[in-house]
GROMACS .gro file of C-alpha atoms in nm:
model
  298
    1UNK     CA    1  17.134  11.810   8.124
    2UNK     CA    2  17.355  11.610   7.899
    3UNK     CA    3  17.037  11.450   7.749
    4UNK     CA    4  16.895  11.800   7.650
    5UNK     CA    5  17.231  11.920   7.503
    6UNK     CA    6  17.222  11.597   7.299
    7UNK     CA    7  16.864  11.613   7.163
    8UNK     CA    8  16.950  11.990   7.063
    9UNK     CA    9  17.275  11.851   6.876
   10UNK     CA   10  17.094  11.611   6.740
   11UNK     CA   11  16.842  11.827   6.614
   12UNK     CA   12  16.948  11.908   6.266
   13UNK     CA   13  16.900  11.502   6.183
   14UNK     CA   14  16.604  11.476   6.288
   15UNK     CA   15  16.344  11.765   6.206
   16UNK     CA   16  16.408  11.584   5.886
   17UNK     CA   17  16.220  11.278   5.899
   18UNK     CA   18  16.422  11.047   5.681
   19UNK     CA   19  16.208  10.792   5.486
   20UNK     CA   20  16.527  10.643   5.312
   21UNK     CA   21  16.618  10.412   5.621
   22UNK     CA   22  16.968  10.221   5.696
   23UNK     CA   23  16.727   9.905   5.522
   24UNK     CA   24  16.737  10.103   5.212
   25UNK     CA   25  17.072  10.253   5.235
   26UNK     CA   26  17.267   9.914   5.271
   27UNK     CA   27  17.098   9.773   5.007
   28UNK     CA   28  17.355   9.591   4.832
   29UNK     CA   29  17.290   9.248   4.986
   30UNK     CA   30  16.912   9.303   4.940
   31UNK     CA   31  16.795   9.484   4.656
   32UNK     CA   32  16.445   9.399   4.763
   33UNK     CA   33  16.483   9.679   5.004
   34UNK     CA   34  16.455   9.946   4.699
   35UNK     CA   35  16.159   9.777   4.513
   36UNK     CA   36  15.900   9.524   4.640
   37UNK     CA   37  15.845   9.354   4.267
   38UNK     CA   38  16.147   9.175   4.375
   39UNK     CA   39  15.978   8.984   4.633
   40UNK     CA   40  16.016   8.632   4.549
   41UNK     CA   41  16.260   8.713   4.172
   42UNK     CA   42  16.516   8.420   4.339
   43UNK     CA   43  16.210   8.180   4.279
   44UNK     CA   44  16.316   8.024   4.623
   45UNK     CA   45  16.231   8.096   4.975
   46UNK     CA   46  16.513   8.268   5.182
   47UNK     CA   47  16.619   8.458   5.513
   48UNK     CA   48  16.837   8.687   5.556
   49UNK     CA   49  17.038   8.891   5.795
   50UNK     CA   50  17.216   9.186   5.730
   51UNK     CA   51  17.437   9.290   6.077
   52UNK     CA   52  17.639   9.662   6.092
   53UNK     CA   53  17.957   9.687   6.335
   54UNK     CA   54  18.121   9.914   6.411
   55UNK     CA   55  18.501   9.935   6.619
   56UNK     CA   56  18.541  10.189   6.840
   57UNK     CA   57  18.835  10.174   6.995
   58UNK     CA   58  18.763   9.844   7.173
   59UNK     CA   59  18.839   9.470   7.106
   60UNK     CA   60  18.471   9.390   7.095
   61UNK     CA   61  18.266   9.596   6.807
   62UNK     CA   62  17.981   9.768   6.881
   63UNK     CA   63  17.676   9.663   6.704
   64UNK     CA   64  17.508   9.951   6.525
   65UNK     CA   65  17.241   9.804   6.305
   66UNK     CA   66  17.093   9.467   6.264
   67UNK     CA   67  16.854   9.434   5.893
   68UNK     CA   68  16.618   9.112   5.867
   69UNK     CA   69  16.432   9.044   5.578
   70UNK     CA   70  16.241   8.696   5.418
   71UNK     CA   71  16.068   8.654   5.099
   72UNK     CA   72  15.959   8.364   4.837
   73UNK     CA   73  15.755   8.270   4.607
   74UNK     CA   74  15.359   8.212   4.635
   75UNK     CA   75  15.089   8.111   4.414
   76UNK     CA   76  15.301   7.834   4.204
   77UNK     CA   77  15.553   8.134   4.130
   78UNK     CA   78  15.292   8.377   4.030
   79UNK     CA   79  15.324   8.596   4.314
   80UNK     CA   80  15.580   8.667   4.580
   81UNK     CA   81  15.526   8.746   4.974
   82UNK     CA   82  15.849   8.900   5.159
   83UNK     CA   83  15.893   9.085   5.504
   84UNK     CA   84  16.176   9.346   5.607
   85UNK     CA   85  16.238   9.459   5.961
   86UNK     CA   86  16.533   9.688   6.086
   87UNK     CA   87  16.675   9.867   6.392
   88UNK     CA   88  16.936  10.143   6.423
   89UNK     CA   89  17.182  10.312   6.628
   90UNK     CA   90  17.403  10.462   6.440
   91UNK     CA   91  17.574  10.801   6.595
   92UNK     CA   92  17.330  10.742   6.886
   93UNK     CA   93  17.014  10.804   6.703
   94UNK     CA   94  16.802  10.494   6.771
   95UNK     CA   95  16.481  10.418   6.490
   96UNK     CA   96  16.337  10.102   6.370
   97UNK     CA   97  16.094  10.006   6.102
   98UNK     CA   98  15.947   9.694   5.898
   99UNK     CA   99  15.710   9.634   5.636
  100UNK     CA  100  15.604   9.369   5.442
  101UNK     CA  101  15.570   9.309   5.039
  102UNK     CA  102  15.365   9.140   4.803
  103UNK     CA  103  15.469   9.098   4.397
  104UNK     CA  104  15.258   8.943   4.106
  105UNK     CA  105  15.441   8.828   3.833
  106UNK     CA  106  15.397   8.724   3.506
  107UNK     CA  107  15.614   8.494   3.272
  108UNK     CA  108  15.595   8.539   2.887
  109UNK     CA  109  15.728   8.169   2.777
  110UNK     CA  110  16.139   8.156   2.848
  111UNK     CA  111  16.191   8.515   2.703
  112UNK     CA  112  16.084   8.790   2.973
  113UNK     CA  113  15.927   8.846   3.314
  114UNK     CA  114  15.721   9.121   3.420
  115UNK     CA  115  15.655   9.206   3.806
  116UNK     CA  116  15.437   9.460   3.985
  117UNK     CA  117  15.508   9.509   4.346
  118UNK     CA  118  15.341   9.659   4.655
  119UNK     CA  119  15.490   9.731   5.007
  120UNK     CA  120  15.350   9.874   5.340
  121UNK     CA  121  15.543   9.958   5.658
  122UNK     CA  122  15.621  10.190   5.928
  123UNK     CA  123  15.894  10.394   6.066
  124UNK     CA  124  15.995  10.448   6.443
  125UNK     CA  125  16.224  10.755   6.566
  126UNK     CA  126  16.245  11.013   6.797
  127UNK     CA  127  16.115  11.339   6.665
  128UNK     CA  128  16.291  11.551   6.938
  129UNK     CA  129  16.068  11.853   6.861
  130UNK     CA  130  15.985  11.936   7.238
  131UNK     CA  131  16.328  11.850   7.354
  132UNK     CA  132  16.156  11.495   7.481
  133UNK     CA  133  16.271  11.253   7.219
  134UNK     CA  134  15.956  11.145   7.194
  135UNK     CA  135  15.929  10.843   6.963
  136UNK     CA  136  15.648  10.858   6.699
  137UNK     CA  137  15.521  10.584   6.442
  138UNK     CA  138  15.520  10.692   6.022
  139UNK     CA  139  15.332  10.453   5.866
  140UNK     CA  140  15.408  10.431   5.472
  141UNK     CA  141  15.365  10.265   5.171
  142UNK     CA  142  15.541  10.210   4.803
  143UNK     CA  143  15.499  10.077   4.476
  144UNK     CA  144  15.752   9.910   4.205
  145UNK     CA  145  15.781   9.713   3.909
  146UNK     CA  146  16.031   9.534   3.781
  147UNK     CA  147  16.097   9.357   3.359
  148UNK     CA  148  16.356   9.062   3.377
  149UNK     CA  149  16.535   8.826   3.157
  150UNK     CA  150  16.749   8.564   3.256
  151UNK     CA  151  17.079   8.820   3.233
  152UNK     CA  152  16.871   9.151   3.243
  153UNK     CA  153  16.666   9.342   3.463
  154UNK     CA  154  16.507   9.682   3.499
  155UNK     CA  155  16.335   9.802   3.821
  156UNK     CA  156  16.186  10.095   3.880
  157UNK     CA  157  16.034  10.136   4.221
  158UNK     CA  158  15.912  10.401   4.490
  159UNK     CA  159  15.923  10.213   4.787
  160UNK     CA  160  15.749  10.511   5.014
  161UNK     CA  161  15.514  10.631   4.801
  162UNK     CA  162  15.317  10.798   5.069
  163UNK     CA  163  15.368  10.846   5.404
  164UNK     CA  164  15.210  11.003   5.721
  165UNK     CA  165  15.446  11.181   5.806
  166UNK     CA  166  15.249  11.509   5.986
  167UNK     CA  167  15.479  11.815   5.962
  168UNK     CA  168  15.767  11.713   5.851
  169UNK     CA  169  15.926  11.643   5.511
  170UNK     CA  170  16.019  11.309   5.430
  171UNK     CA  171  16.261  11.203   5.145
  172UNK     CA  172  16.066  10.988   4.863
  173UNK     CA  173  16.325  10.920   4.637
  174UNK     CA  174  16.259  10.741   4.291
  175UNK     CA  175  16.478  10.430   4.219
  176UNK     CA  176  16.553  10.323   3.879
  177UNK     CA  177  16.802   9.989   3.847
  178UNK     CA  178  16.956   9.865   3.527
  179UNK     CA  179  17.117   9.480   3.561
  180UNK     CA  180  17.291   9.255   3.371
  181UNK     CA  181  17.489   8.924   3.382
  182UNK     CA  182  17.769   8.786   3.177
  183UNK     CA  183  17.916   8.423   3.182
  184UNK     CA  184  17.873   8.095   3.272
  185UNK     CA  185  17.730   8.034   3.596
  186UNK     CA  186  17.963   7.720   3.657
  187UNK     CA  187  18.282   7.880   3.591
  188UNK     CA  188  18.315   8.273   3.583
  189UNK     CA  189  17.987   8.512   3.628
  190UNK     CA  190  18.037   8.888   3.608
  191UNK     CA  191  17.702   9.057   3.758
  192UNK     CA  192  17.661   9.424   3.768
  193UNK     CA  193  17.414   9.696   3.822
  194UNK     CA  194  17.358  10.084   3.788
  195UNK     CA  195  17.135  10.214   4.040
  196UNK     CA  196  16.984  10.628   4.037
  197UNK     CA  197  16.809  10.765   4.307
  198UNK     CA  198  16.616  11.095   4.259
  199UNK     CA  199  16.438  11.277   4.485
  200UNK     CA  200  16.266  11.644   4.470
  201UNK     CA  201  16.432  11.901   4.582
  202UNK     CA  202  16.804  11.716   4.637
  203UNK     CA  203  17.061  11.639   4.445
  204UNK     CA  204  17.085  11.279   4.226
  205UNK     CA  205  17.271  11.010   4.430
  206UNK     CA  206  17.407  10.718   4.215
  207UNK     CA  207  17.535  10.371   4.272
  208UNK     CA  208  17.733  10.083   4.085
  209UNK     CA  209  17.736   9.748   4.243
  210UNK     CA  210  18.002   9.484   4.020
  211UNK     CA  211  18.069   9.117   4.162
  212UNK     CA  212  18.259   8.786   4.000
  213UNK     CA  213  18.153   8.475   4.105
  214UNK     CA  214  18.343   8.171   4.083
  215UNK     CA  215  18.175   7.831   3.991
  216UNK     CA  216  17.919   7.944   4.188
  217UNK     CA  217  18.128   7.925   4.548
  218UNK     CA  218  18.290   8.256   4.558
  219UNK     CA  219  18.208   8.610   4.503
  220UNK     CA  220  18.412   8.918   4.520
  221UNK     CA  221  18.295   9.276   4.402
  222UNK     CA  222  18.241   9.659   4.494
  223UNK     CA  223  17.948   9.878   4.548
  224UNK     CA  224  18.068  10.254   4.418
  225UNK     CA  225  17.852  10.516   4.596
  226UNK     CA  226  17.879  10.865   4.508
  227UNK     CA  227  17.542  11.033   4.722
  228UNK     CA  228  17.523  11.380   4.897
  229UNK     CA  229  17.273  11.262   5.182
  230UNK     CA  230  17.349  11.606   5.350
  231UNK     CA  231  17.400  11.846   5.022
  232UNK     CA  232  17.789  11.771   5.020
  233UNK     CA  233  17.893  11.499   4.767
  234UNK     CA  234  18.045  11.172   4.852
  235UNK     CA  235  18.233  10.947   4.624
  236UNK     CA  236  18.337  10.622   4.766
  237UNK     CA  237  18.426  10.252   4.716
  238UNK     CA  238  18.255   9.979   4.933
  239UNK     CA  239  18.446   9.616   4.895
  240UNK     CA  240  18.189   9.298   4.932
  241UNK     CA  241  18.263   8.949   4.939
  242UNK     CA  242  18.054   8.649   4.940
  243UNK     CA  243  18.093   8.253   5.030
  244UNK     CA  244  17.843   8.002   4.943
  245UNK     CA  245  17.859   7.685   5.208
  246UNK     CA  246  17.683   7.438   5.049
  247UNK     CA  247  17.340   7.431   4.845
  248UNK     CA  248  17.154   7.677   5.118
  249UNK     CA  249  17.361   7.875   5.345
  250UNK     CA  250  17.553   8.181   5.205
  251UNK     CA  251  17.789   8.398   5.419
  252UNK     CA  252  17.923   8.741   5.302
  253UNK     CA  253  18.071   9.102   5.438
  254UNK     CA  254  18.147   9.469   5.274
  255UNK     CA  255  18.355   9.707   5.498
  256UNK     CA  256  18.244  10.071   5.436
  257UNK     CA  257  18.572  10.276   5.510
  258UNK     CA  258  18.368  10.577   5.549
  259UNK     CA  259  18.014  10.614   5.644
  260UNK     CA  260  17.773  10.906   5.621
  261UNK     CA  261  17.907  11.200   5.831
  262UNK     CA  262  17.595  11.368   6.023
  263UNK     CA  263  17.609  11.738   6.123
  264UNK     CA  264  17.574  11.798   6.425
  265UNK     CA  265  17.471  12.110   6.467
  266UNK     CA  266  17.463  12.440   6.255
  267UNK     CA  267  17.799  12.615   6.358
  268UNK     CA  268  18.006  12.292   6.377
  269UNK     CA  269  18.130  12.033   6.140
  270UNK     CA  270  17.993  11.698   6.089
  271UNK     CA  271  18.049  11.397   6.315
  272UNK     CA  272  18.242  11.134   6.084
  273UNK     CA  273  18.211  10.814   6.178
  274UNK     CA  274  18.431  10.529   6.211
  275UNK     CA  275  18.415  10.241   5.960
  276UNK     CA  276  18.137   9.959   5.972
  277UNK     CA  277  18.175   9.610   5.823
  278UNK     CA  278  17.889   9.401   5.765
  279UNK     CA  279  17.803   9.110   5.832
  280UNK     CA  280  17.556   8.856   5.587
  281UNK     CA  281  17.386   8.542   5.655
  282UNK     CA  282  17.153   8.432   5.403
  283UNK     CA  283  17.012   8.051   5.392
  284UNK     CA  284  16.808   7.921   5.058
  285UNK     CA  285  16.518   7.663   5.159
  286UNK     CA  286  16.612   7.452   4.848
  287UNK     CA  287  16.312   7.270   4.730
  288UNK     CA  288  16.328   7.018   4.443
  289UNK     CA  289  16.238   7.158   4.095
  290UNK     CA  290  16.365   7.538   4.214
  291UNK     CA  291  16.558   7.762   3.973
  292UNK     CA  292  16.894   7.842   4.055
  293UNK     CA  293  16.822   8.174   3.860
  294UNK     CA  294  17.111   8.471   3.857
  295UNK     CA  295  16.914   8.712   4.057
  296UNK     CA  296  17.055   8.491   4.370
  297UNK     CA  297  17.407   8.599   4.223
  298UNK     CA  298  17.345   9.029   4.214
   0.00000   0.00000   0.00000
């Protein structure tokens, strides 16, 4: 019985099949997650792990998410292979998803890079139309491209471009990212980047992701969010840091004070949750004669 009453509070969430996953939303250790011409732009191979927890009232957090993703670059640099996998639990809703990423890329001398991107992929979640939670598959794919200089980038990507998604109406937003870098990598290195998301039929959500490195060792910046994933507006501040431990591992965290607040049903008010830090591992297979470009640095 408890099961039922959940699935119908649930309900609301999930008749809305939401194609903007946690691997997208917590994007700002990974901005390959928004456009697949970035697979492979840090010219070296790399792993990553992106891990959400969450304290709830116990000594031991509660994991909510965990985010994988690998990429590097193929064909002597001309093209770039990557792979992104995810799973999710946050407020008790359980999906999962991965898809995988191929860019070609092509330089034009020392001045400017252009990139055009492909990804494919799937999405796993309950669609609790019978009351069943029965889980069903959404398999999907997106296109990006992305122009870079050594301090400037622009990407504009779709990362679902189409999906199967049956009756149900998925969000498809459009991503367009402006980048830039200032300073000297071995001393002070200010990196930011303007990121708007727009999607048919819902309101513009927009992002600002700063960070200062220092000699290339330390990193400390903010993501500001300000996104209405459920038509009311959200402005908040999202503090990241990040450590690099020698040539190849990295380790970094952001702490968002306030998460998305689901509703949870059509008469009550939302469900706020509590805050989730983050947890990122990221190690660099350093190969001689790599670039130690500033996209590593964003």
């Amino acid at each position: 019985m408890m099961r039922k009453y959940l699935l119908l509070l649930l309900l609301p969430i999930t008749t809305l099949v939401k194609a903007q996953t946690v691997l997208e939303d917590q994007f700002q250790f990974n901005f390959l997650a928004l456009n697949p011409a970035m697979t492979g732009a840090r010219e070296s191979f790399s792993l990553n792990g992106m891990f959400g927890n969450q304290f709830n009232g116990t000594l031991r957090p509660q994991q909510v998410y965990q985010l994988f993703s690998m990429d590097g670059p193929i064909q002597e640099g001309r093209g770039g292979l990557g792979l992104q996998a995810y799973n999710s639990n946050i407020a008790g809703f359980n999906n999962a998803g991965a898809k995988v990423s191929y860019a070609y890329r092509q330089k034009f001398g020392d001045v400017f890079t252009v990139a055009l991107g492909a990804d494919a992929g799937f999405i796993y979640q309950p669609t609790i139309v019978t009351g069943q939670g029965i889980k069903q598959m959404f398999p999907y794919a997106g296109l990006g491209g992305l122009f870079s200089t050594n301090q400037f980038f622009l990407s504009v990507s779709k990362p679902v471009l189409f999906i199967n998604d049956g009756l149900f109406n998925s969000k498809k937003p459009l991503y367009t990212m402006l980048g830039f870098s200032l300073g000297e990598m071995e001393n002070v290195m200010l990196n930011m980047s303007g990121t708007l998301e727009t999607n048919k039929g819902a309101s513009a959500n927009f992002f600002i992701t700063a960070k200062a490195w220092f000699k290339q060792k330390a990193g400390f910046g903010i993501i500001y969010r300000s996104e209405a994933p459920f038509g009311t507006k959200i402005n908040k501040i999202v503090p990241m840091v990040e450590f690099q431990l020698g040539e190849s591992f990295r380790l970094g965290g952001s702490y968002d004070f306030k998460p998305m607040a689901y509703p949870n049903s059509s008469s009550q008010g939302a469900f706020q949750q509590r805050g989730i830090f983050q947890l990122y591992l990221r190690y660099d297979f350093i190969r001689d004669g790599d670039s130690n470009n500033r996209m590593k640095y964003y």
